Amino acid sequence: MIPYESLKTLNRPFEEKFKSKFAGFLDKGWYILGEEVAQFEQEFAAYHNEKYVVGVANGLDALILSLACCKFKKGDEVIVPSNTYIATILAIIQSGLTPILVEPDSRTYNIDPTAISSSITARTVAIMVVHLYGQCCEMDPILKLAEQHKLKVIEDCAQAHGAKYKGKLAGTFGDFGAFSFYPTKNLGALGDAGAILCKSEADYIKLKQLRNYGSEKKYHNGIIGYNSRLDELQASFLRIKLPHLDEINMHKRRMAAIYTENLNDSFIKPKLDPDFYNVYHIYNILHPERDRLKQYLLENNIGTEIHYPVAPADQLALKDYLKSFDYPISAKIHQQTLSLPCSFAHTEDNIFHITEVLNKFYS
Ligand SMILES: Cc1ncc(COP(=O)(O)O)c(C=O)c1O
């Protein structure tokens, strides 16, 4: 069986270092907001050639705390793609704001910049872009619109560690870049973890308060905060993996290139464009008989996933929160998308084999 993902295989190269870090961690006896978190924040900021990173508990909180920094008013509108993972929309709703869903481009799966302006109203305060599947959004026109309408830009980078648009890293375009280090992500922890990259020192100071009960100094709480701290142990594991992020991304790009070059044209493959450095968090194809294809691969001992089987507009949880439920482009993606194995844990032989099986689907 070739599984869709194997975290055990993925993390095997780092296991010895994890074990020795854990031994040191027990020795030290400092569990929350210590040196490892501070060092990771600096190193993750340096990776992006930026100054300010704040570690938080997970990717959802990274989005919520970014919004909390902005002092928006209840009911203000935030633009978000209609085909994102539900976490992006939940962050907006949990912040008392209104999500305004905008369709993606049918070939990049990312928010269609030309569809944004017609959704901007007097109440719009932010655009929350999502660099889905490891491919950056087309940021130039989005940033231009944000500037024209004085909107904040928050980037959901949960699937895009190290992805680039015109040579610039995901997370460095907007006011905030929100990252998840959920174990399957390109930079994945051994549990939940997240971080926010921000541009201004004022936001940096506020985010550090927000993640720790709103306290600036122990037991002195200046603002209403959360408990959303990046775990010290997870930070230490992330520090081991961060120097390998580019290698992990290059591996995934090699696996993706095998699919792209060898899969026949009955499958719609991710669009190639020299402006976009895709890190293939997910390598997806579109196929009209997606469910039969998934079953066929399973019968051939190949695991796949669907990101995502249910569109946000069809989620029961969102039925009282959306202004429209009609998103045909998004609906088609959700019906036809299939994610193929494309992990640091897979070998070129695995991918050539999967490609061969796929190309025989109709024979
Ligand atoms: C696009 C996107 N945004 C946000 C999140 C939330 O991250 P977390 O699970 O760390 O809260 C995820 C996680 O899968 C995601 O894929």
PDB file of N, CA and C in Angstrom, residues 274-313:
ATOM      1  N   PRO A 274       5.623  30.513 -14.413  1.00  0.00           N
ATOM      2  CA  PRO A 274       6.941  30.851 -13.846  1.00  0.00           C
ATOM      3  C   PRO A 274       6.888  31.882 -12.716  1.00  0.00           C
ATOM      4  N   ASP A 275       5.795  32.652 -12.597  1.00  0.00           N
ATOM      5  CA  ASP A 275       5.692  33.629 -11.497  1.00  0.00           C
ATOM      6  C   ASP A 275       5.416  32.957 -10.148  1.00  0.00           C
ATOM      7  N   PHE A 276       5.035  31.692 -10.191  1.00  0.00           N
ATOM      8  CA  PHE A 276       4.584  31.035  -8.957  1.00  0.00           C
ATOM      9  C   PHE A 276       5.504  29.862  -8.610  1.00  0.00           C
ATOM     10  N   TYR A 277       6.087  29.910  -7.419  1.00  0.00           N
ATOM     11  CA  TYR A 277       6.898  28.791  -6.928  1.00  0.00           C
ATOM     12  C   TYR A 277       5.989  27.980  -6.008  1.00  0.00           C
ATOM     13  N   ASN A 278       5.432  26.905  -6.579  1.00  0.00           N
ATOM     14  CA  ASN A 278       4.435  26.094  -5.873  1.00  0.00           C
ATOM     15  C   ASN A 278       5.161  25.065  -5.002  1.00  0.00           C
ATOM     16  N   VAL A 279       4.799  24.961  -3.732  1.00  0.00           N
ATOM     17  CA  VAL A 279       5.472  23.982  -2.860  1.00  0.00           C
ATOM     18  C   VAL A 279       4.607  22.727  -2.656  1.00  0.00           C
ATOM     19  N   TYR A 280       3.531  22.628  -3.428  1.00  0.00           N
ATOM     20  CA  TYR A 280       2.727  21.402  -3.511  1.00  0.00           C
ATOM     21  C   TYR A 280       2.446  20.791  -2.137  1.00  0.00           C
ATOM     22  N   HIS A 281       1.951  21.629  -1.223  1.00  0.00           N
ATOM     23  CA  HIS A 281       1.445  21.012   0.018  1.00  0.00           C
ATOM     24  C   HIS A 281       0.495  19.883  -0.389  1.00  0.00           C
ATOM     25  N   ILE A 282      -0.304  20.179  -1.413  1.00  0.00           N
ATOM     26  CA  ILE A 282      -1.222  19.176  -1.969  1.00  0.00           C
ATOM     27  C   ILE A 282      -1.035  19.161  -3.483  1.00  0.00           C
ATOM     28  N   TYR A 283      -0.859  17.967  -4.057  1.00  0.00           N
ATOM     29  CA  TYR A 283      -0.875  17.856  -5.526  1.00  0.00           C
ATOM     30  C   TYR A 283      -2.250  17.316  -5.892  1.00  0.00           C
ATOM     31  N   ASN A 284      -3.088  18.184  -6.472  1.00  0.00           N
ATOM     32  CA  ASN A 284      -4.441  17.717  -6.806  1.00  0.00           C
ATOM     33  C   ASN A 284      -4.649  17.654  -8.310  1.00  0.00           C
ATOM     34  N   ILE A 285      -5.536  16.762  -8.704  1.00  0.00           N
ATOM     35  CA  ILE A 285      -5.990  16.735 -10.100  1.00  0.00           C
ATOM     36  C   ILE A 285      -7.506  16.887 -10.077  1.00  0.00           C
ATOM     37  N   LEU A 286      -8.059  17.311 -11.204  1.00  0.00           N
ATOM     38  CA  LEU A 286      -9.525  17.322 -11.312  1.00  0.00           C
ATOM     39  C   LEU A 286      -9.904  16.223 -12.282  1.00  0.00           C
ATOM     40  N   HIS A 287     -10.980  15.508 -11.947  1.00  0.00           N
ATOM     41  CA  HIS A 287     -11.466  14.476 -12.860  1.00  0.00           C
ATOM     42  C   HIS A 287     -12.980  14.352 -12.680  1.00  0.00           C
ATOM     43  N   PRO A 288     -13.733  14.284 -13.797  1.00  0.00           N
ATOM     44  CA  PRO A 288     -15.200  14.229 -13.664  1.00  0.00           C
ATOM     45  C   PRO A 288     -15.694  12.979 -12.942  1.00  0.00           C
ATOM     46  N   GLU A 289     -14.890  11.903 -12.999  1.00  0.00           N
ATOM     47  CA  GLU A 289     -15.306  10.680 -12.275  1.00  0.00           C
ATOM     48  C   GLU A 289     -14.439  10.489 -11.030  1.00  0.00           C
ATOM     49  N   ARG A 290     -14.300  11.548 -10.264  1.00  0.00           N
ATOM     50  CA  ARG A 290     -13.382  11.559  -9.134  1.00  0.00           C
ATOM     51  C   ARG A 290     -13.593  10.379  -8.165  1.00  0.00           C
ATOM     52  N   ASP A 291     -14.860  10.099  -7.810  1.00  0.00           N
ATOM     53  CA  ASP A 291     -15.087   9.071  -6.795  1.00  0.00           C
ATOM     54  C   ASP A 291     -14.715   7.682  -7.312  1.00  0.00           C
ATOM     55  N   ARG A 292     -15.008   7.441  -8.600  1.00  0.00           N
ATOM     56  CA  ARG A 292     -14.646   6.143  -9.189  1.00  0.00           C
ATOM     57  C   ARG A 292     -13.116   6.029  -9.295  1.00  0.00           C
ATOM     58  N   LEU A 293     -12.474   7.130  -9.608  1.00  0.00           N
ATOM     59  CA  LEU A 293     -11.009   7.160  -9.707  1.00  0.00           C
ATOM     60  C   LEU A 293     -10.367   6.881  -8.340  1.00  0.00           C
ATOM     61  N   LYS A 294     -10.922   7.482  -7.320  1.00  0.00           N
ATOM     62  CA  LYS A 294     -10.408   7.286  -5.952  1.00  0.00           C
ATOM     63  C   LYS A 294     -10.503   5.803  -5.570  1.00  0.00           C
ATOM     64  N   GLN A 295     -11.657   5.208  -5.890  1.00  0.00           N
ATOM     65  CA  GLN A 295     -11.895   3.798  -5.579  1.00  0.00           C
ATOM     66  C   GLN A 295     -10.936   2.895  -6.365  1.00  0.00           C
ATOM     67  N   TYR A 296     -10.753   3.227  -7.657  1.00  0.00           N
ATOM     68  CA  TYR A 296      -9.829   2.467  -8.520  1.00  0.00           C
ATOM     69  C   TYR A 296      -8.407   2.511  -7.942  1.00  0.00           C
ATOM     70  N   LEU A 297      -7.978   3.680  -7.476  1.00  0.00           N
ATOM     71  CA  LEU A 297      -6.631   3.798  -6.899  1.00  0.00           C
ATOM     72  C   LEU A 297      -6.531   2.977  -5.610  1.00  0.00           C
ATOM     73  N   LEU A 298      -7.577   3.018  -4.821  1.00  0.00           N
ATOM     74  CA  LEU A 298      -7.594   2.242  -3.576  1.00  0.00           C
ATOM     75  C   LEU A 298      -7.476   0.744  -3.874  1.00  0.00           C
ATOM     76  N   GLU A 299      -8.203   0.300  -4.913  1.00  0.00           N
ATOM     77  CA  GLU A 299      -8.116  -1.123  -5.298  1.00  0.00           C
ATOM     78  C   GLU A 299      -6.714  -1.464  -5.789  1.00  0.00           C
ATOM     79  N   ASN A 300      -5.980  -0.455  -6.215  1.00  0.00           N
ATOM     80  CA  ASN A 300      -4.581  -0.657  -6.629  1.00  0.00           C
ATOM     81  C   ASN A 300      -3.604  -0.276  -5.513  1.00  0.00           C
ATOM     82  N   ASN A 301      -4.123  -0.263  -4.284  1.00  0.00           N
ATOM     83  CA  ASN A 301      -3.294  -0.010  -3.095  1.00  0.00           C
ATOM     84  C   ASN A 301      -2.637   1.373  -3.075  1.00  0.00           C
ATOM     85  N   ILE A 302      -3.386   2.359  -3.522  1.00  0.00           N
ATOM     86  CA  ILE A 302      -2.877   3.735  -3.500  1.00  0.00           C
ATOM     87  C   ILE A 302      -3.877   4.606  -2.733  1.00  0.00           C
ATOM     88  N   GLY A 303      -3.397   5.217  -1.671  1.00  0.00           N
ATOM     89  CA  GLY A 303      -4.272   6.067  -0.849  1.00  0.00           C
ATOM     90  C   GLY A 303      -4.337   7.481  -1.413  1.00  0.00           C
ATOM     91  N   THR A 304      -5.498   8.084  -1.357  1.00  0.00           N
ATOM     92  CA  THR A 304      -5.661   9.479  -1.804  1.00  0.00           C
ATOM     93  C   THR A 304      -6.522  10.212  -0.771  1.00  0.00           C
ATOM     94  N   GLU A 305      -6.632  11.519  -0.928  1.00  0.00           N
ATOM     95  CA  GLU A 305      -7.512  12.315  -0.064  1.00  0.00           C
ATOM     96  C   GLU A 305      -8.311  13.274  -0.941  1.00  0.00           C
ATOM     97  N   ILE A 306      -9.315  13.893  -0.340  1.00  0.00           N
ATOM     98  CA  ILE A 306     -10.078  14.916  -1.060  1.00  0.00           C
ATOM     99  C   ILE A 306     -10.023  16.212  -0.245  1.00  0.00           C
ATOM    100  N   HIS A 307      -9.470  17.246  -0.851  1.00  0.00           N
ATOM    101  CA  HIS A 307      -9.413  18.547  -0.175  1.00  0.00           C
ATOM    102  C   HIS A 307     -10.201  19.563  -0.990  1.00  0.00           C
ATOM    103  N   TYR A 308     -11.511  19.661  -0.736  1.00  0.00           N
ATOM    104  CA  TYR A 308     -12.256  19.111   0.386  1.00  0.00           C
ATOM    105  C   TYR A 308     -13.533  18.531  -0.181  1.00  0.00           C
ATOM    106  N   PRO A 309     -14.098  17.505   0.438  1.00  0.00           N
ATOM    107  CA  PRO A 309     -15.294  16.899  -0.134  1.00  0.00           C
ATOM    108  C   PRO A 309     -16.544  17.787  -0.029  1.00  0.00           C
ATOM    109  N   VAL A 310     -16.585  18.653   0.982  1.00  0.00           N
ATOM    110  CA  VAL A 310     -17.775  19.516   1.164  1.00  0.00           C
ATOM    111  C   VAL A 310     -17.351  20.980   1.051  1.00  0.00           C
ATOM    112  N   ALA A 311     -17.988  21.711   0.163  1.00  0.00           N
ATOM    113  CA  ALA A 311     -17.671  23.134  -0.003  1.00  0.00           C
ATOM    114  C   ALA A 311     -18.155  23.903   1.233  1.00  0.00           C
ATOM    115  N   PRO A 312     -17.463  24.981   1.622  1.00  0.00           N
ATOM    116  CA  PRO A 312     -17.935  25.761   2.776  1.00  0.00           C
ATOM    117  C   PRO A 312     -19.418  26.121   2.670  1.00  0.00           C
ATOM    118  N   ALA A 313     -19.872  26.489   1.464  1.00  0.00           N
ATOM    119  CA  ALA A 313     -21.275  26.901   1.313  1.00  0.00           C
ATOM    120  C   ALA A 313     -22.246  25.753   1.590  1.00  0.00           C
TER     121      ALA A 313
END
